[in-house]
Coordinates of C-alpha atoms (C1' of nucleotides) in Angstrom, one line a residue:
Chain H
M1420 CA 69.9 98.7 -238.1
R1421 CA 66.3 98.7 -237.1
L1422 CA 65.6 96.6 -240.2
A1423 CA 68.1 94.1 -238.7
K1424 CA 65.9 94.0 -235.6
R1425 CA 62.9 93.3 -237.8
D1426 CA 64.8 90.4 -239.4
R1427 CA 66.0 89.2 -236.0
L1428 CA 62.4 89.1 -234.7
N1429 CA 61.3 87.1 -237.7
E1430 CA 64.3 84.7 -237.3
L1431 CA 63.4 84.1 -233.7
G1432 CA 59.8 83.3 -234.8
L1433 CA 58.5 86.3 -232.9
E1434 CA 57.0 88.1 -235.8
A1435 CA 57.7 91.8 -236.3
Y1436 CA 54.3 92.3 -237.9
P1437 CA 51.8 89.9 -236.4
V1438 CA 48.2 89.9 -237.8
S1439 CA 46.9 90.7 -234.4
V1440 CA 47.7 90.8 -230.7
P1441 CA 45.4 89.6 -227.9
I1442 CA 44.4 92.9 -226.4
T1443 CA 41.7 92.8 -223.7
D1444 CA 41.6 96.5 -222.9
T1445 CA 42.5 100.0 -224.1
I1446 CA 44.9 102.4 -222.4
P1447 CA 42.2 105.0 -221.8
A1448 CA 39.8 102.4 -220.4
V1449 CA 42.5 101.2 -217.9
R1450 CA 43.4 104.8 -217.0
E1451 CA 39.7 105.5 -216.4
R1452 CA 39.2 102.4 -214.2
F1453 CA 42.4 102.6 -212.2
G1454 CA 43.3 106.3 -212.4
G1455 CA 43.0 106.8 -208.7
L1456 CA 45.4 104.1 -207.6
E1457 CA 47.8 105.0 -204.7
A1458 CA 51.5 104.7 -205.1
D1459 CA 53.0 101.2 -204.9
A1460 CA 49.6 99.5 -205.1
T1461 CA 48.6 96.2 -206.8
T1462 CA 45.2 95.3 -208.1
G1463 CA 45.3 91.6 -209.0
V1464 CA 43.7 92.6 -212.3
T1465 CA 45.5 91.4 -215.5
V1466 CA 45.0 93.2 -218.8
G1467 CA 46.5 93.0 -222.3
L1468 CA 47.2 96.3 -223.9
A1469 CA 48.9 97.6 -227.0
G1470 CA 50.4 101.0 -227.7
R1471 CA 53.3 102.9 -229.3
I1472 CA 56.4 103.3 -227.2
V1473 CA 57.1 107.0 -226.7
H1474 CA 59.5 106.8 -223.8
L1475 CA 61.9 104.0 -223.0
R1476 CA 64.1 103.6 -220.0
N1477 CA 66.0 100.4 -220.0
T1478 CA 67.8 99.9 -216.7
G1479 CA 69.5 96.7 -215.6
K1480 CA 66.9 94.3 -214.4
L1481 CA 63.8 96.5 -214.5
C1482 CA 62.8 98.4 -217.7
F1483 CA 60.2 101.1 -218.1
A1484 CA 58.3 102.1 -221.2
S1485 CA 55.5 104.6 -221.8
L1486 CA 52.9 103.3 -224.3
Q1487 CA 50.7 105.8 -226.0
S1488 CA 47.4 105.1 -227.7
G1489 CA 45.7 106.9 -230.5
D1490 CA 43.9 109.4 -228.3
G1491 CA 47.2 110.4 -226.8
S1492 CA 46.7 108.7 -223.4
R1493 CA 49.6 106.8 -222.0
I1494 CA 50.4 104.1 -219.6
Q1495 CA 53.7 102.8 -218.3
A1496 CA 54.9 99.2 -218.8
M1497 CA 57.4 97.7 -216.4
V1498 CA 59.4 94.8 -217.6
S1499 CA 61.1 93.1 -214.6
L1500 CA 63.6 90.2 -214.5
A1501 CA 61.6 88.6 -211.7
E1502 CA 58.4 88.6 -213.9
V1503 CA 59.6 87.7 -217.4
G1504 CA 62.9 86.0 -216.8
D1505 CA 66.4 86.5 -218.3
E1506 CA 65.7 85.6 -221.9
N1507 CA 62.6 87.7 -222.3
L1508 CA 64.1 90.7 -220.6
D1509 CA 67.2 90.5 -222.9
L1510 CA 65.0 90.2 -225.9
W1511 CA 63.1 93.3 -224.8
K1512 CA 66.3 95.3 -224.4
E1513 CA 67.6 94.0 -227.7
L1514 CA 64.6 94.4 -229.9
V1515 CA 62.3 97.1 -228.7
D1516 CA 62.8 100.7 -229.8
L1517 CA 61.1 104.0 -229.4
G1518 CA 58.3 104.2 -231.9
D1519 CA 57.4 100.5 -231.9
H1520 CA 53.9 99.3 -231.3
V1521 CA 54.1 96.6 -228.6
F1522 CA 51.6 94.4 -226.8
V1523 CA 52.0 93.8 -223.1
S1524 CA 49.9 91.8 -220.7
G1525 CA 50.2 91.8 -216.9
E1526 CA 48.9 93.1 -213.7
V1527 CA 47.7 96.7 -213.3
I1528 CA 49.8 98.3 -210.6
S1529 CA 51.2 101.6 -209.6
S1530 CA 54.9 102.2 -209.3
R1531 CA 56.6 103.5 -206.2
R1532 CA 56.3 107.0 -207.6
G1533 CA 52.6 106.5 -208.2
E1534 CA 52.7 106.0 -212.0
L1535 CA 49.9 103.7 -213.3
S1536 CA 51.7 100.8 -214.8
I1537 CA 51.4 97.3 -216.2
M1538 CA 53.8 94.8 -214.5
V1539 CA 54.5 92.9 -217.7
S1540 CA 54.3 89.1 -217.6
E1541 CA 54.2 88.7 -221.3
W1542 CA 55.1 91.0 -224.2
K1543 CA 55.0 90.8 -228.0
M1544 CA 56.0 93.1 -230.8
A1545 CA 52.8 94.4 -232.4
S1546 CA 54.5 96.4 -235.2
K1547 CA 58.2 97.3 -235.6
A1548 CA 59.1 100.8 -236.4
V1549 CA 62.1 100.8 -238.7
L1550 CA 62.4 104.6 -238.7
P1551 CA 63.0 106.6 -235.5
L1552 CA 60.4 108.8 -233.9
P1553 CA 61.3 112.5 -234.0
N1554 CA 62.6 114.2 -230.9
M1555 CA 59.7 114.3 -228.5
H1556 CA 61.0 117.3 -226.5
N1557 CA 61.0 120.0 -229.2
E1558 CA 58.2 121.1 -231.4
L1559 CA 58.6 119.9 -235.0
N1560 CA 59.0 122.9 -237.3
E1561 CA 56.0 123.7 -239.4
E1562 CA 57.2 122.2 -242.6
T1563 CA 58.0 118.8 -241.0
R1564 CA 54.6 118.9 -239.3
V1565 CA 52.6 119.4 -242.4
R1566 CA 54.7 117.1 -244.6
N1567 CA 54.7 114.3 -242.0
R1568 CA 51.4 114.8 -240.3
Y1569 CA 51.4 111.3 -238.9
L1570 CA 54.5 112.2 -236.9
D1571 CA 52.9 115.4 -235.8
L1572 CA 49.9 113.4 -234.6
I1573 CA 52.0 111.1 -232.6
V1574 CA 54.1 113.8 -231.0
R1575 CA 51.8 116.8 -230.6
E1576 CA 48.6 116.9 -228.5
Q1577 CA 47.1 119.9 -230.3
A1578 CA 47.3 118.1 -233.6
R1579 CA 45.3 115.2 -232.3
K1580 CA 42.8 117.5 -230.6
T1581 CA 42.3 119.3 -233.9
V1582 CA 41.4 116.1 -235.7
F1583 CA 38.9 115.2 -233.0
A1584 CA 37.4 118.7 -232.9
R1585 CA 36.9 118.5 -236.6
A1586 CA 35.1 115.1 -236.4
K1587 CA 32.9 116.3 -233.6
T1588 CA 32.0 119.5 -235.5
M1589 CA 31.1 117.5 -238.6
A1590 CA 29.0 115.1 -236.6
S1591 CA 27.3 118.0 -234.8
L1592 CA 26.4 119.8 -238.0
R1593 CA 24.8 116.7 -239.4
E1594 CA 22.9 116.1 -236.2
T1595 CA 21.5 119.6 -236.1
F1596 CA 20.4 119.3 -239.8
T1597 CA 18.8 115.9 -239.1
Q1598 CA 16.9 117.3 -236.2
L1599 CA 15.5 120.0 -238.5
D1600 CA 14.6 117.6 -241.3
F1601 CA 17.3 118.6 -243.7
V1602 CA 18.5 116.0 -246.2
E1603 CA 22.1 115.5 -247.1
V1604 CA 23.0 115.1 -250.8
E1605 CA 26.1 114.9 -252.9
T1606 CA 26.3 116.8 -256.1
P1607 CA 28.9 116.8 -258.9
M1608 CA 32.4 117.8 -258.2
L1609 CA 33.4 117.4 -261.9
Q1610 CA 31.3 119.9 -263.7
V1611 CA 30.8 120.7 -267.4
M1612 CA 30.2 124.3 -266.3
H1613 CA 31.4 125.7 -263.0
G1614 CA 29.3 128.2 -261.2
G1615 CA 27.8 129.3 -257.9
A1616 CA 30.7 131.5 -256.9
S1617 CA 33.2 134.0 -258.2
A1618 CA 36.5 132.2 -258.5
R1619 CA 39.0 130.7 -260.9
P1620 CA 38.5 127.0 -261.4
F1621 CA 40.9 124.1 -261.8
V1622 CA 40.4 122.7 -265.3
T1623 CA 40.8 119.0 -266.2
H1624 CA 40.1 116.9 -269.2
S1625 CA 37.9 113.8 -269.7
N1626 CA 39.4 111.3 -272.1
A1627 CA 36.1 109.4 -272.6
F1628 CA 34.2 112.5 -273.6
D1629 CA 37.2 114.4 -275.0
M1630 CA 36.0 117.5 -273.2
E1631 CA 37.2 120.1 -270.7
L1632 CA 35.8 119.6 -267.2
F1633 CA 36.0 121.8 -264.2
L1634 CA 36.4 120.9 -260.5
R1635 CA 33.6 122.6 -258.8
I1636 CA 34.0 126.0 -257.1
A1637 CA 30.7 125.6 -255.4
P1638 CA 27.7 123.2 -255.3
E1639 CA 25.1 126.0 -255.3
L1640 CA 23.6 125.6 -258.7
Y1641 CA 23.0 121.8 -258.2
L1642 CA 21.5 122.2 -254.8
K1643 CA 19.1 124.7 -256.2
R1644 CA 18.2 122.2 -258.9
A1645 CA 17.4 119.9 -256.0
L1646 CA 15.2 122.6 -254.5
V1647 CA 13.3 122.8 -257.9
G1648 CA 12.9 119.0 -257.6
G1649 CA 11.2 119.3 -254.3
I1650 CA 14.1 118.4 -251.9
E1651 CA 13.1 121.4 -249.9
R1652 CA 15.5 121.2 -247.0
V1653 CA 18.8 120.2 -248.4
F1654 CA 22.5 120.4 -247.5
E1655 CA 25.8 119.2 -248.7
I1656 CA 29.2 119.0 -246.9
N1657 CA 32.0 118.4 -249.4
R1658 CA 35.1 119.8 -251.1
N1659 CA 35.3 122.8 -253.3
F1660 CA 38.4 123.7 -255.4
R1661 CA 39.6 127.2 -256.3
N1662 CA 42.6 127.9 -258.3
E1663 CA 43.8 130.8 -256.3
G1664 CA 46.3 131.9 -253.7
A1665 CA 46.9 130.0 -250.5
D1666 CA 47.5 131.7 -247.1
S1667 CA 46.5 131.4 -243.5
T1668 CA 42.8 131.6 -244.4
H1669 CA 42.8 130.1 -247.9
S1670 CA 43.5 126.6 -249.2
P1671 CA 43.1 125.5 -252.9
E1672 CA 40.8 122.7 -251.8
F1673 CA 38.5 123.4 -248.9
A1674 CA 35.5 121.8 -247.3
M1675 CA 32.3 123.7 -247.7
L1676 CA 28.8 123.4 -246.2
E1677 CA 25.9 124.7 -248.2
A1678 CA 22.3 124.5 -247.1
Y1679 CA 19.0 125.6 -248.6
E1680 CA 15.6 126.0 -246.9
A1681 CA 12.5 126.4 -249.1
Y1682 CA 10.2 129.0 -247.8
G1683 CA 12.9 130.5 -245.7
D1684 CA 14.9 133.7 -246.4
Y1685 CA 18.2 135.2 -245.4
T1686 CA 16.9 135.9 -241.9
S1687 CA 15.8 132.4 -241.2
I1688 CA 19.0 131.0 -242.7
A1689 CA 21.0 133.3 -240.4
A1690 CA 19.2 131.9 -237.4
L1691 CA 20.0 128.4 -238.7
T1692 CA 23.7 129.2 -239.2
Q1693 CA 24.0 130.6 -235.7
K1694 CA 22.4 127.4 -234.3
L1695 CA 24.6 125.2 -236.4
I1696 CA 27.8 126.9 -235.1
Q1697 CA 26.6 127.2 -231.5
D1698 CA 25.7 123.5 -231.5
A1699 CA 29.1 122.6 -232.9
A1700 CA 30.8 124.7 -230.2
L1701 CA 28.8 123.0 -227.6
S1702 CA 29.7 119.6 -229.0
V1703 CA 33.5 120.4 -229.1
S1704 CA 34.0 122.3 -225.9
G1705 CA 30.8 121.6 -223.9
S1706 CA 29.9 125.3 -223.9
H1707 CA 29.3 128.1 -226.4
V1708 CA 32.6 129.5 -225.1
V1709 CA 35.4 127.8 -226.9
T1710 CA 39.1 127.8 -225.9
W1711 CA 41.5 128.6 -228.7
A1712 CA 44.9 126.9 -229.0
D1713 CA 46.6 130.0 -227.6
G1714 CA 44.4 129.8 -224.4
T1715 CA 42.0 132.6 -225.1
D1716 CA 38.3 132.0 -224.5
F1717 CA 36.1 133.0 -227.4
D1718 CA 32.4 133.4 -226.9
L1719 CA 30.2 132.1 -229.7
G1720 CA 27.0 132.3 -227.6
G1721 CA 24.0 134.6 -227.5
E1722 CA 22.3 136.4 -230.3
W1723 CA 24.9 137.7 -232.8
D1724 CA 25.2 141.3 -233.9
R1725 CA 23.7 142.3 -237.2
I1726 CA 25.1 145.4 -238.9
S1727 CA 24.3 147.0 -242.2
M1728 CA 27.1 147.1 -244.7
Y1729 CA 26.3 150.6 -246.0
H1730 CA 25.6 152.0 -242.6
S1731 CA 28.7 150.5 -240.9
L1732 CA 30.8 151.7 -243.8
S1733 CA 29.3 155.2 -243.6
V1734 CA 30.0 155.5 -239.9
A1735 CA 33.6 154.2 -240.2
A1736 CA 34.4 156.4 -243.2
G1737 CA 32.7 159.5 -241.8
V1738 CA 30.7 160.1 -245.0
E1739 CA 27.3 158.9 -246.0
I1740 CA 27.5 156.0 -248.4
T1741 CA 24.3 154.6 -249.9
P1742 CA 23.5 152.4 -252.9
A1743 CA 23.0 155.7 -254.8
T1744 CA 26.5 157.0 -254.1
S1745 CA 28.2 157.5 -257.5
V1746 CA 31.2 155.4 -258.7
A1747 CA 33.2 158.6 -259.0
D1748 CA 32.7 159.5 -255.4
L1749 CA 33.5 156.0 -254.2
Q1750 CA 36.6 155.9 -256.5
A1751 CA 37.7 159.2 -255.0
L1752 CA 37.4 157.8 -251.5
A1753 CA 39.2 154.7 -252.5
D1754 CA 42.0 156.7 -254.0
R1755 CA 42.3 158.8 -250.9
E1756 CA 42.5 155.7 -248.7
G1757 CA 44.9 153.9 -251.0
V1758 CA 42.4 151.1 -251.7
E1759 CA 43.0 149.7 -255.1
V1760 CA 40.0 148.1 -256.9
H1761 CA 40.4 146.0 -260.0
L1762 CA 37.7 146.5 -262.7
A1763 CA 35.9 148.9 -260.3
N1764 CA 32.1 149.2 -260.2
H1765 CA 29.8 150.5 -257.4
G1766 CA 29.5 147.1 -255.7
K1767 CA 33.2 146.2 -255.8
L1768 CA 34.2 149.7 -254.5
V1769 CA 31.7 149.4 -251.6
E1770 CA 32.9 146.0 -250.6
E1771 CA 36.5 146.9 -250.8
L1772 CA 36.0 150.1 -248.9
W1773 CA 34.0 148.2 -246.3
E1774 CA 36.8 145.6 -245.9
H1775 CA 39.3 148.5 -245.6
F1776 CA 37.3 150.4 -242.9
V1777 CA 35.3 147.8 -241.0
K1778 CA 36.4 144.2 -241.5
D1779 CA 39.4 143.9 -239.2
G1780 CA 37.4 145.2 -236.2
L1781 CA 34.9 142.3 -236.4
T1782 CA 36.2 139.8 -233.9
R1783 CA 32.9 138.9 -232.3
P1784 CA 30.5 136.9 -234.6
T1785 CA 28.7 139.5 -236.7
F1786 CA 26.2 139.3 -239.6
V1787 CA 27.0 142.0 -242.1
M1788 CA 23.7 142.6 -243.9
D1789 CA 22.6 143.9 -247.3
F1790 CA 25.2 143.9 -250.0
P1791 CA 25.4 145.8 -253.3
I1792 CA 23.7 144.2 -256.2
E1793 CA 26.6 143.9 -258.7
T1794 CA 28.7 141.5 -256.8
S1795 CA 25.9 139.1 -255.9
P1796 CA 24.4 137.7 -259.0
L1797 CA 22.5 134.8 -257.3
V1798 CA 20.7 136.9 -254.6
K1799 CA 17.3 138.4 -254.6
E1800 CA 16.9 142.1 -254.5
H1801 CA 16.0 143.6 -251.1
R1802 CA 12.3 143.6 -250.4
S1803 CA 12.4 147.3 -249.3
I1804 CA 15.8 148.9 -249.9
P1805 CA 16.5 149.5 -253.6
G1806 CA 20.0 148.8 -255.0
V1807 CA 20.7 146.2 -252.3
V1808 CA 20.4 142.4 -252.2
E1809 CA 19.3 140.3 -249.3
K1810 CA 22.7 138.8 -248.5
W1811 CA 24.7 138.6 -245.3
D1812 CA 28.3 137.6 -244.6
L1813 CA 29.1 136.2 -241.2
Y1814 CA 32.4 137.5 -239.9
V1815 CA 34.2 135.8 -237.0
R1816 CA 37.8 136.5 -235.8
G1817 CA 38.0 139.1 -238.6
F1818 CA 37.5 136.6 -241.5
E1819 CA 34.4 135.7 -243.5
L1820 CA 33.0 132.4 -242.1
A1821 CA 29.7 132.1 -243.9
T1822 CA 27.4 133.8 -246.4
G1823 CA 23.7 133.7 -246.7
Y1824 CA 21.1 134.8 -249.2
S1825 CA 17.5 135.1 -250.0
E1826 CA 17.9 133.1 -253.1
L1827 CA 17.2 134.6 -256.5
N1828 CA 14.5 132.4 -258.1
D1829 CA 13.2 134.6 -260.9
P1830 CA 14.6 133.0 -264.1
V1831 CA 14.3 136.3 -266.1
I1832 CA 16.3 138.3 -263.6
Q1833 CA 18.7 135.5 -263.1
R1834 CA 19.4 135.5 -266.9
E1835 CA 19.9 139.3 -266.8
R1836 CA 22.4 138.9 -263.9
F1837 CA 24.3 136.2 -265.8
M1838 CA 24.4 138.4 -268.8
Q1839 CA 25.9 141.2 -266.7
Q1840 CA 28.5 138.7 -265.4
A1841 CA 29.3 137.6 -268.9
A1842 CA 29.9 141.3 -269.8
Q1843 CA 32.3 141.5 -266.8
G1844 CA 34.0 138.4 -268.1
A1845 CA 34.4 139.9 -271.5
K1846 CA 36.2 142.9 -269.8
G1847 CA 38.7 140.5 -268.4
D1848 CA 37.3 139.5 -265.0
V1849 CA 38.5 135.9 -264.8
E1850 CA 36.2 135.2 -261.9
A1851 CA 33.0 136.3 -263.5
M1852 CA 30.3 133.7 -263.8
R1853 CA 29.2 132.1 -267.0
V1854 CA 25.6 131.9 -268.4
D1855 CA 24.4 128.5 -267.3
E1856 CA 21.5 127.6 -269.6
D1857 CA 20.9 124.3 -268.0
F1858 CA 20.5 125.9 -264.6
L1859 CA 18.3 128.7 -266.0
K1860 CA 16.0 126.0 -267.5
A1861 CA 15.7 124.4 -264.0
L1862 CA 14.7 127.9 -262.6
E1863 CA 12.1 128.2 -265.3
H1864 CA 10.4 125.2 -263.8
A1865 CA 10.0 127.3 -260.6
M1866 CA 12.3 127.1 -257.6
P1867 CA 10.4 127.8 -254.3
P1868 CA 11.4 130.9 -252.5
A1869 CA 14.4 129.9 -250.3
G1870 CA 17.1 131.0 -247.9
G1871 CA 20.5 129.5 -248.5
M1872 CA 23.9 129.6 -246.9
G1873 CA 27.4 128.5 -247.4
M1874 CA 30.1 128.1 -244.8
G1875 CA 33.7 127.1 -245.0
M1876 CA 34.3 124.0 -242.8
D1877 CA 38.0 124.7 -242.3
R1878 CA 37.2 128.2 -241.3
L1879 CA 34.6 127.0 -238.9
L1880 CA 37.3 124.9 -237.3
M1881 CA 39.5 128.0 -237.3
A1882 CA 36.8 129.9 -235.3
I1883 CA 36.4 127.0 -232.9
T1884 CA 40.1 126.2 -232.4
G1885 CA 41.8 129.5 -233.1
L1886 CA 44.2 127.8 -235.5
G1887 CA 45.3 128.6 -239.1
I1888 CA 43.8 126.8 -242.0
R1889 CA 46.7 124.5 -242.5
E1890 CA 46.3 123.2 -239.0
T1891 CA 42.6 122.5 -239.4
I1892 CA 43.2 120.5 -242.5
M1893 CA 45.0 117.2 -241.7
F1894 CA 46.8 116.9 -245.0
P1895 CA 47.0 120.3 -246.6
L1896 CA 48.5 120.7 -250.1
V1897 CA 52.3 120.9 -250.0
K1898 CA 54.5 121.1 -253.1
Chain P
rG1325 C1' 52.6 138.1 -258.9
rG1326 C1' 56.0 141.6 -255.9
rG1327 C1' 59.3 142.2 -251.5
rC1328 C1' 62.2 140.4 -247.3
rC1329 C1' 64.1 136.1 -244.7
rU1330 C1' 65.5 131.0 -244.6
rC1331 C1' 67.5 125.6 -245.8
rU1332 C1' 73.6 122.5 -241.3
rA1333 C1' 73.1 114.9 -238.2
rG1334 C1' 66.8 110.9 -237.8
rC1335 C1' 64.5 115.4 -234.8
rU1336 C1' 65.2 120.5 -232.7
rC1337 C1' 69.0 124.0 -233.3
rA1338 C1' 74.2 126.3 -232.5
rG1339 C1' 78.4 127.7 -235.5
rU1340 C1' 82.1 129.1 -239.3
rU1341 C1' 84.0 137.9 -239.7
rG1342 C1' 86.4 132.4 -246.1
rG1343 C1' 91.4 128.1 -243.5
rU1344 C1' 93.0 122.0 -242.7
rU1345 C1' 89.4 116.8 -238.0
rA1346 C1' 81.6 121.3 -238.6
rG1347 C1' 79.2 121.2 -232.8
rA1348 C1' 75.1 120.5 -228.8
rG1349 C1' 70.7 118.1 -226.8
rC1350 C1' 67.4 114.2 -227.9
rA1351 C1' 67.7 109.8 -231.0
rU1352 C1' 71.2 105.5 -232.6
rC1353 C1' 75.2 101.7 -231.3
rG1354 C1' 78.4 99.2 -227.1
rG1355 C1' 78.8 98.8 -221.6
rA1356 C1' 76.8 99.5 -216.1
rC1357 C1' 72.3 99.8 -213.2
rU1358 C1' 65.4 96.2 -210.1
rU1359 C1' 61.2 102.1 -209.2
rU1360 C1' 62.5 105.2 -213.8
rU1361 C1' 59.5 109.9 -215.5
rA1362 C1' 63.4 114.2 -221.2
rA1363 C1' 66.4 108.4 -215.9
rU1364 C1' 71.7 108.6 -214.8
rC1365 C1' 77.0 107.3 -215.7
rC1366 C1' 81.1 105.6 -219.2
rG1367 C1' 82.4 104.9 -224.4
rA1368 C1' 81.4 105.1 -229.8
rG1369 C1' 79.4 106.1 -234.6
rG1370 C1' 76.6 109.5 -237.6
rG1371 C1' 76.9 115.2 -242.2
rU1372 C1' 77.5 115.9 -250.5
rC1373 C1' 76.3 122.1 -244.4
rA1374 C1' 69.2 122.0 -250.2
rA1375 C1' 71.2 121.3 -255.7
rG1376 C1' 74.2 123.3 -259.7
rG1377 C1' 77.5 127.0 -261.2
rG1378 C1' 81.0 131.2 -260.2
rU1379 C1' 84.9 134.1 -257.4
rU1380 C1' 89.3 132.4 -254.6
rC1381 C1' 95.5 129.3 -253.1
rG1382 C1' 91.2 127.5 -250.3
rA1383 C1' 83.8 128.0 -250.1
rU1384 C1' 79.2 125.2 -245.6
rC1385 C1' 80.2 130.7 -245.2
rC1386 C1' 80.8 135.6 -250.6
rC1387 C1' 78.1 136.0 -255.6
rC1388 C1' 74.5 133.9 -259.4
rU1389 C1' 70.8 130.3 -260.9
rU1390 C1' 67.2 126.5 -259.5
rG1391 C1' 64.3 124.1 -255.9
rG1392 C1' 61.8 123.8 -250.8
rG1393 C1' 59.9 126.6 -246.6
rG1394 C1' 58.4 131.1 -243.7
rC1395 C1' 56.7 136.2 -243.2
rC1396 C1' 54.7 140.7 -245.5
rU1397 C1' 51.9 142.4 -249.8
rA1398 C1' 48.3 141.8 -253.9
rC1399 C1' 43.7 138.5 -255.6
rC1400 C1' 40.1 135.2 -253.7
rA1401 C1' 36.4 132.1 -249.1

RNA sequence: GGGCCUCUAGCUCAGUUGGUUAGAGCAUCGGACUUUUAAUCCGAGGGUCAAGGGUUCGAUCCCCUUGGGGCCUACCA
């Protein structure tokens, strides 16, 4: 029947979907300018505004409507018989529904109850909604929200805030990088060989080349090629794809930031990461203390803690664990704790045990330093501690937010590491890396020493907003 | 992948211990109302109770299969 109203508008020559309407102002601008108006005041100022109708109260000779603009701000329109006349008032009551975009022009006033309003002298349909708005007084359930995000955005303040927080975060990251002379690049998403992380890829097929292609799991190996080529401060913010499970902290496609700094190392890149995140927090909330959706304040400020993986594990487990601890001893401990490790080696056992004992306690931002060598095939060995690599993971809210390396640039060692990975792959590890000859060739041309880091953008938003990953992604994958 | 729960009107939800016309609020339609704020008042319409199959005199309700969703668990960021 709303379709009938669309037709009726067109019949009357009123246009249900005009190309444009003559707005002179925006709702937030008018609110800003006249926000302090006393009740029952007039201004003598005429404006033309458009917005979506989110409340409608049609009474006899004076009708009220709340118009909402894209930022969620609202203003009331009053359509009175005295101002618009019989015919126009009747058309308003006949043809305007909740959810429509309408244009109104008239004087800015405040109602007797003090509500900032437009006393309409002229109105026009801006765009007719033929489907009804959902109930504004109950939260949409999660499935409806995710499947119809546009409705969620109209109805729920937090959904809008999240979109804007994300945009501000992205802009802030780019600004910080620009200040520090980093260059943004875009590297391939469709790759002949996937690499740069341990994950199962999505596989696709090129008709033109009749070959298997992979959606990238990480941009790392291309950004390192850029380093070889002399792009010495380089970053990329783009999507990665991993063919793995989805839950509150994992999505099959997710936005990733990677940055590389020639002549830096994992310490300098940790400092950079802290600055990037703190600047983003400042941009979103005006302070290093952010407020999560549930109302808790979370402090991202100050110098973040740095703990050693082996030391923190030893303390929590109550036994000394070092890079020299045998697989048998680690396995015994894992068995005792009920920690199952698939295709166990020293590195995997240490990481799993660390997650079991330490991870959940890390709410405050914490750099976990110095990882076992087996699980980190792209990282340089520690300058002074044998059996360990110069890698940190940044934990916030109990999840891994970012990771940073002193990047491995010795092509001979890199080849050995790839060979070890290939051996793991042969044993059935579906996430093991492949030997990437083209990348090795680039390394043989000498990559400068560098620090590098990768950070999940969706997770950064989770840290800033306190939400789950499906809320930080506007349109997450749904079946 | 495994386990548990769930799917009822446009939206959010009740409900039916298996029984004939399945309810509420908001939304919709008709009527009244010139200061309303989830306006109010009077009246009305709206459902393949996720889909398919089974048990039964009778299924929205019980059982099975399939699909969607959620939570926990495993793997990964």
